[in-house]
Amino acid sequence: MASGDVMAQGGIERIGLSGTLLKLTTPEGEKIVLEKEISGHEEGIAFILSVLTDSTYGCIREYGEIDAVGHRVVHGGEQFANSILIDDEVITKVIECSELAPLHNPANLEGIYSIQKILPGTPQVAVFDTAFHQTMPDYAYMYGLPYETYTKYGVRRYGFHGTSHRYVSGRACEILGIPYEKQRIITAHVGNGGSVTAIKNGKSIDTSMGLTPVEGLLMGTRCGDIDAGVLLYLMNKEELDTNGLSDLINKRSGVLGVSGVSSDMRELEKAFRENNPRAVLAMNMYIYRIKKYIGSYAAVMGGVDVLVFTGGVGENQCSLRTGVCHEMEYMGIHLDEATNDRIRGEEKVISTPDSKVTVMVVPTDEEYLIASDTQKILKQNGY
């Protein structure tokens, strides 16, 4: 942790399906694929640990060298504003939050339970995707619904990608050598899922995702902002139940639904360059939503000092960054086109020296932040 060097990294794909594989990258950058049929999360984590201690691919000799395990947990509701050492009470609260993230929290819990079984007694830390946004003021996170929907069901804006927004905003200030607690920062985490966050004086004051990750930007397969009346109208017209509606707005919408091409922005950009009219429409909508949120957040913060692009698309697609920053000179944004065009996946200022707003690309590193929080929590708890 002192040097920040990565000893091993990887992940398992297709758990419970045929063709399960573990993809890992060695410290030298070599990419390795190991195939093994894996039926569940516990079996998958056991396989990961066996590879970590393997004489060929491993980086440790035995499990005892693992001092702690950090977990990304998607939804902490209003229960958690910071990372925390996992105990039975924390697990109970994460279970309670599962109703707000039924596709994510149960899977996160599987990881926690698996480590409890395989590495009993090893400290575990939960790092919540929603925690960073718990600093939002009530007028930013409340919806214009009867107040009882909040008190009874917890219906409010929670926001996501918090670990990424926290990392890249802090890292941007480190690179620039400026005080994090005195900046107005807008971070655009743009990938297959995407969100924009307004960070003022080191705290999130608004973010584009809401109760769920559906709200906000146009995404790979999610619709983003939509008139709720449209959903009622389509439920009647298409005879959709709640599951059918969820499938429509989460899996069949976004750039995939508009373009009919793909949810992959690389394929969409190719179709855009070929003047596919629906791909052009989808790309224009995609960029417009990001630009609109940046403008609105600049308004609520009284200006912006730093704009950060991150996420798979934000880090690698220079045309997206150009499109978002186009005609934003009135805000003090002046993009260095030559620098922007050659930057992919590296830390770099892409604005001109005279730009009032510093525009940057900062690759996100949620794993490092989770590890850092885990180390910090261990020290706080006397380990």
PDB file of N, CA, C and O in Angstrom, residues 14 21 33 37 56 58 72 74 90 105 124 150 154 157 168 194 200 257 267 304 319 322 324 328 333 361 363 380:
ATOM      1  N   ARG A  14     -18.971 -14.683 -15.897  1.00  0.00           N
ATOM      2  CA  ARG A  14     -19.917 -15.759 -16.234  1.00  0.00           C
ATOM      3  C   ARG A  14     -20.083 -16.775 -15.107  1.00  0.00           C
ATOM      4  O   ARG A  14     -20.194 -17.976 -15.349  1.00  0.00           O
ATOM      5  N   LEU A  21     -14.685 -17.980 -16.590  1.00  0.00           N
ATOM      6  CA  LEU A  21     -13.240 -17.775 -16.688  1.00  0.00           C
ATOM      7  C   LEU A  21     -12.774 -16.674 -15.752  1.00  0.00           C
ATOM      8  O   LEU A  21     -13.522 -15.768 -15.415  1.00  0.00           O
ATOM      9  N   VAL A  33      -5.843 -15.912 -18.968  1.00  0.00           N
ATOM     10  CA  VAL A  33      -7.215 -16.379 -18.808  1.00  0.00           C
ATOM     11  C   VAL A  33      -7.184 -17.825 -18.313  1.00  0.00           C
ATOM     12  O   VAL A  33      -6.550 -18.695 -18.924  1.00  0.00           O
ATOM     13  N   GLU A  37     -15.236 -24.219 -14.408  1.00  0.00           N
ATOM     14  CA  GLU A  37     -16.681 -24.125 -14.189  1.00  0.00           C
ATOM     15  C   GLU A  37     -16.943 -23.742 -12.726  1.00  0.00           C
ATOM     16  O   GLU A  37     -16.508 -24.451 -11.808  1.00  0.00           O
ATOM     17  N   THR A  56       2.600 -20.392  -9.749  1.00  0.00           N
ATOM     18  CA  THR A  56       2.838 -19.815 -11.077  1.00  0.00           C
ATOM     19  C   THR A  56       2.295 -18.396 -11.185  1.00  0.00           C
ATOM     20  O   THR A  56       2.981 -17.483 -11.636  1.00  0.00           O
ATOM     21  N   GLY A  58       0.482 -16.654  -8.569  1.00  0.00           N
ATOM     22  CA  GLY A  58       0.183 -15.981  -7.311  1.00  0.00           C
ATOM     23  C   GLY A  58       1.189 -14.924  -6.910  1.00  0.00           C
ATOM     24  O   GLY A  58       2.268 -14.804  -7.489  1.00  0.00           O
ATOM     25  N   ARG A  72     -16.756  -3.530  -2.217  1.00  0.00           N
ATOM     26  CA  ARG A  72     -17.645  -2.488  -2.733  1.00  0.00           C
ATOM     27  C   ARG A  72     -19.070  -2.966  -2.462  1.00  0.00           C
ATOM     28  O   ARG A  72     -19.468  -4.040  -2.904  1.00  0.00           O
ATOM     29  N   VAL A  74     -22.965  -1.634  -3.012  1.00  0.00           N
ATOM     30  CA  VAL A  74     -23.605  -0.606  -3.839  1.00  0.00           C
ATOM     31  C   VAL A  74     -24.447   0.357  -3.016  1.00  0.00           C
ATOM     32  O   VAL A  74     -24.297   1.561  -3.114  1.00  0.00           O
ATOM     33  N   VAL A  90     -23.662  -4.339  10.879  1.00  0.00           N
ATOM     34  CA  VAL A  90     -23.495  -3.765   9.541  1.00  0.00           C
ATOM     35  C   VAL A  90     -24.165  -4.653   8.498  1.00  0.00           C
ATOM     36  O   VAL A  90     -24.872  -4.162   7.600  1.00  0.00           O
ATOM     37  N   ASN A 105     -27.021  -5.472  -3.799  1.00  0.00           N
ATOM     38  CA  ASN A 105     -26.644  -5.756  -2.412  1.00  0.00           C
ATOM     39  C   ASN A 105     -26.613  -7.241  -2.069  1.00  0.00           C
ATOM     40  O   ASN A 105     -25.694  -7.694  -1.372  1.00  0.00           O
ATOM     41  N   GLN A 124     -13.091  -7.413   7.551  1.00  0.00           N
ATOM     42  CA  GLN A 124     -13.656  -7.003   6.272  1.00  0.00           C
ATOM     43  C   GLN A 124     -14.212  -5.584   6.394  1.00  0.00           C
ATOM     44  O   GLN A 124     -14.744  -5.215   7.441  1.00  0.00           O
ATOM     45  N   TYR A 150     -40.980   9.457   1.612  1.00  0.00           N
ATOM     46  CA  TYR A 150     -39.610   9.488   2.140  1.00  0.00           C
ATOM     47  C   TYR A 150     -39.548   8.862   3.527  1.00  0.00           C
ATOM     48  O   TYR A 150     -38.701   7.999   3.798  1.00  0.00           O
ATOM     49  N   GLY A 154     -38.205   5.616   2.303  1.00  0.00           N
ATOM     50  CA  GLY A 154     -36.854   6.079   1.986  1.00  0.00           C
ATOM     51  C   GLY A 154     -36.679   6.539   0.555  1.00  0.00           C
ATOM     52  O   GLY A 154     -35.572   6.490   0.010  1.00  0.00           O
ATOM     53  N   ARG A 157     -33.169  10.838  -3.533  1.00  0.00           N
ATOM     54  CA  ARG A 157     -31.977  10.662  -4.365  1.00  0.00           C
ATOM     55  C   ARG A 157     -30.838  10.148  -3.485  1.00  0.00           C
ATOM     56  O   ARG A 157     -30.542  10.716  -2.431  1.00  0.00           O
ATOM     57  N   VAL A 168     -11.577  10.386  -8.238  1.00  0.00           N
ATOM     58  CA  VAL A 168     -11.053  11.230  -9.321  1.00  0.00           C
ATOM     59  C   VAL A 168     -11.038  12.708  -8.944  1.00  0.00           C
ATOM     60  O   VAL A 168     -10.143  13.454  -9.383  1.00  0.00           O
ATOM     61  N   GLY A 194     -23.569   5.839 -16.331  1.00  0.00           N
ATOM     62  CA  GLY A 194     -22.902   7.130 -16.223  1.00  0.00           C
ATOM     63  C   GLY A 194     -23.585   8.051 -15.234  1.00  0.00           C
ATOM     64  O   GLY A 194     -24.798   7.961 -15.022  1.00  0.00           O
ATOM     65  N   LYS A 200     -18.509  20.514  -4.105  1.00  0.00           N
ATOM     66  CA  LYS A 200     -18.142  21.859  -3.655  1.00  0.00           C
ATOM     67  C   LYS A 200     -17.438  21.764  -2.308  1.00  0.00           C
ATOM     68  O   LYS A 200     -17.964  21.189  -1.364  1.00  0.00           O
ATOM     69  N   GLY A 257     -31.416   1.331 -27.219  1.00  0.00           N
ATOM     70  CA  GLY A 257     -32.799   1.469 -27.653  1.00  0.00           C
ATOM     71  C   GLY A 257     -32.985   2.537 -28.712  1.00  0.00           C
ATOM     72  O   GLY A 257     -33.767   2.357 -29.654  1.00  0.00           O
ATOM     73  N   GLU A 267     -18.958   0.794 -30.785  1.00  0.00           N
ATOM     74  CA  GLU A 267     -19.751   0.424 -31.947  1.00  0.00           C
ATOM     75  C   GLU A 267     -20.686   1.556 -32.360  1.00  0.00           C
ATOM     76  O   GLU A 267     -20.917   1.794 -33.554  1.00  0.00           O
ATOM     77  N   VAL A 304     -17.452  26.838 -11.849  1.00  0.00           N
ATOM     78  CA  VAL A 304     -16.714  25.579 -11.742  1.00  0.00           C
ATOM     79  C   VAL A 304     -15.231  25.857 -11.957  1.00  0.00           C
ATOM     80  O   VAL A 304     -14.852  26.678 -12.790  1.00  0.00           O
ATOM     81  N   SER A 319     -13.695  12.094 -28.835  1.00  0.00           N
ATOM     82  CA  SER A 319     -14.778  12.796 -29.528  1.00  0.00           C
ATOM     83  C   SER A 319     -15.908  13.162 -28.582  1.00  0.00           C
ATOM     84  O   SER A 319     -16.561  14.195 -28.746  1.00  0.00           O
ATOM     85  N   THR A 322     -14.779  16.254 -26.694  1.00  0.00           N
ATOM     86  CA  THR A 322     -14.888  17.404 -27.596  1.00  0.00           C
ATOM     87  C   THR A 322     -16.336  17.862 -27.705  1.00  0.00           C
ATOM     88  O   THR A 322     -16.640  19.061 -27.619  1.00  0.00           O
ATOM     89  N   VAL A 324     -18.842  17.383 -25.625  1.00  0.00           N
ATOM     90  CA  VAL A 324     -19.363  17.945 -24.374  1.00  0.00           C
ATOM     91  C   VAL A 324     -18.855  19.375 -24.173  1.00  0.00           C
ATOM     92  O   VAL A 324     -19.600  20.261 -23.741  1.00  0.00           O
ATOM     93  N   MET A 328     -18.813  25.746 -24.946  1.00  0.00           N
ATOM     94  CA  MET A 328     -18.893  26.032 -23.514  1.00  0.00           C
ATOM     95  C   MET A 328     -17.841  27.052 -23.098  1.00  0.00           C
ATOM     96  O   MET A 328     -17.499  27.179 -21.926  1.00  0.00           O
ATOM     97  N   ILE A 333     -14.517  27.321 -20.424  1.00  0.00           N
ATOM     98  CA  ILE A 333     -13.916  26.062 -20.849  1.00  0.00           C
ATOM     99  C   ILE A 333     -13.300  26.231 -22.230  1.00  0.00           C
ATOM    100  O   ILE A 333     -13.995  26.567 -23.201  1.00  0.00           O
ATOM    101  N   VAL A 361      -8.589  14.573 -17.756  1.00  0.00           N
ATOM    102  CA  VAL A 361      -8.923  13.156 -17.795  1.00  0.00           C
ATOM    103  C   VAL A 361      -8.205  12.507 -16.619  1.00  0.00           C
ATOM    104  O   VAL A 361      -6.991  12.677 -16.467  1.00  0.00           O
ATOM    105  N   PRO A 363      -8.212   8.668 -15.010  1.00  0.00           N
ATOM    106  CA  PRO A 363      -8.738   7.304 -14.937  1.00  0.00           C
ATOM    107  C   PRO A 363      -9.135   6.957 -13.510  1.00  0.00           C
ATOM    108  O   PRO A 363      -8.390   7.239 -12.560  1.00  0.00           O
ATOM    109  N   GLN A 380      -7.987   2.637  12.446  1.00  0.00           N
ATOM    110  CA  GLN A 380      -8.930   3.263  13.368  1.00  0.00           C
ATOM    111  C   GLN A 380      -9.456   2.280  14.403  1.00  0.00           C
ATOM    112  O   GLN A 380      -9.824   2.666  15.519  1.00  0.00           O
TER     113      GLN A 380
END
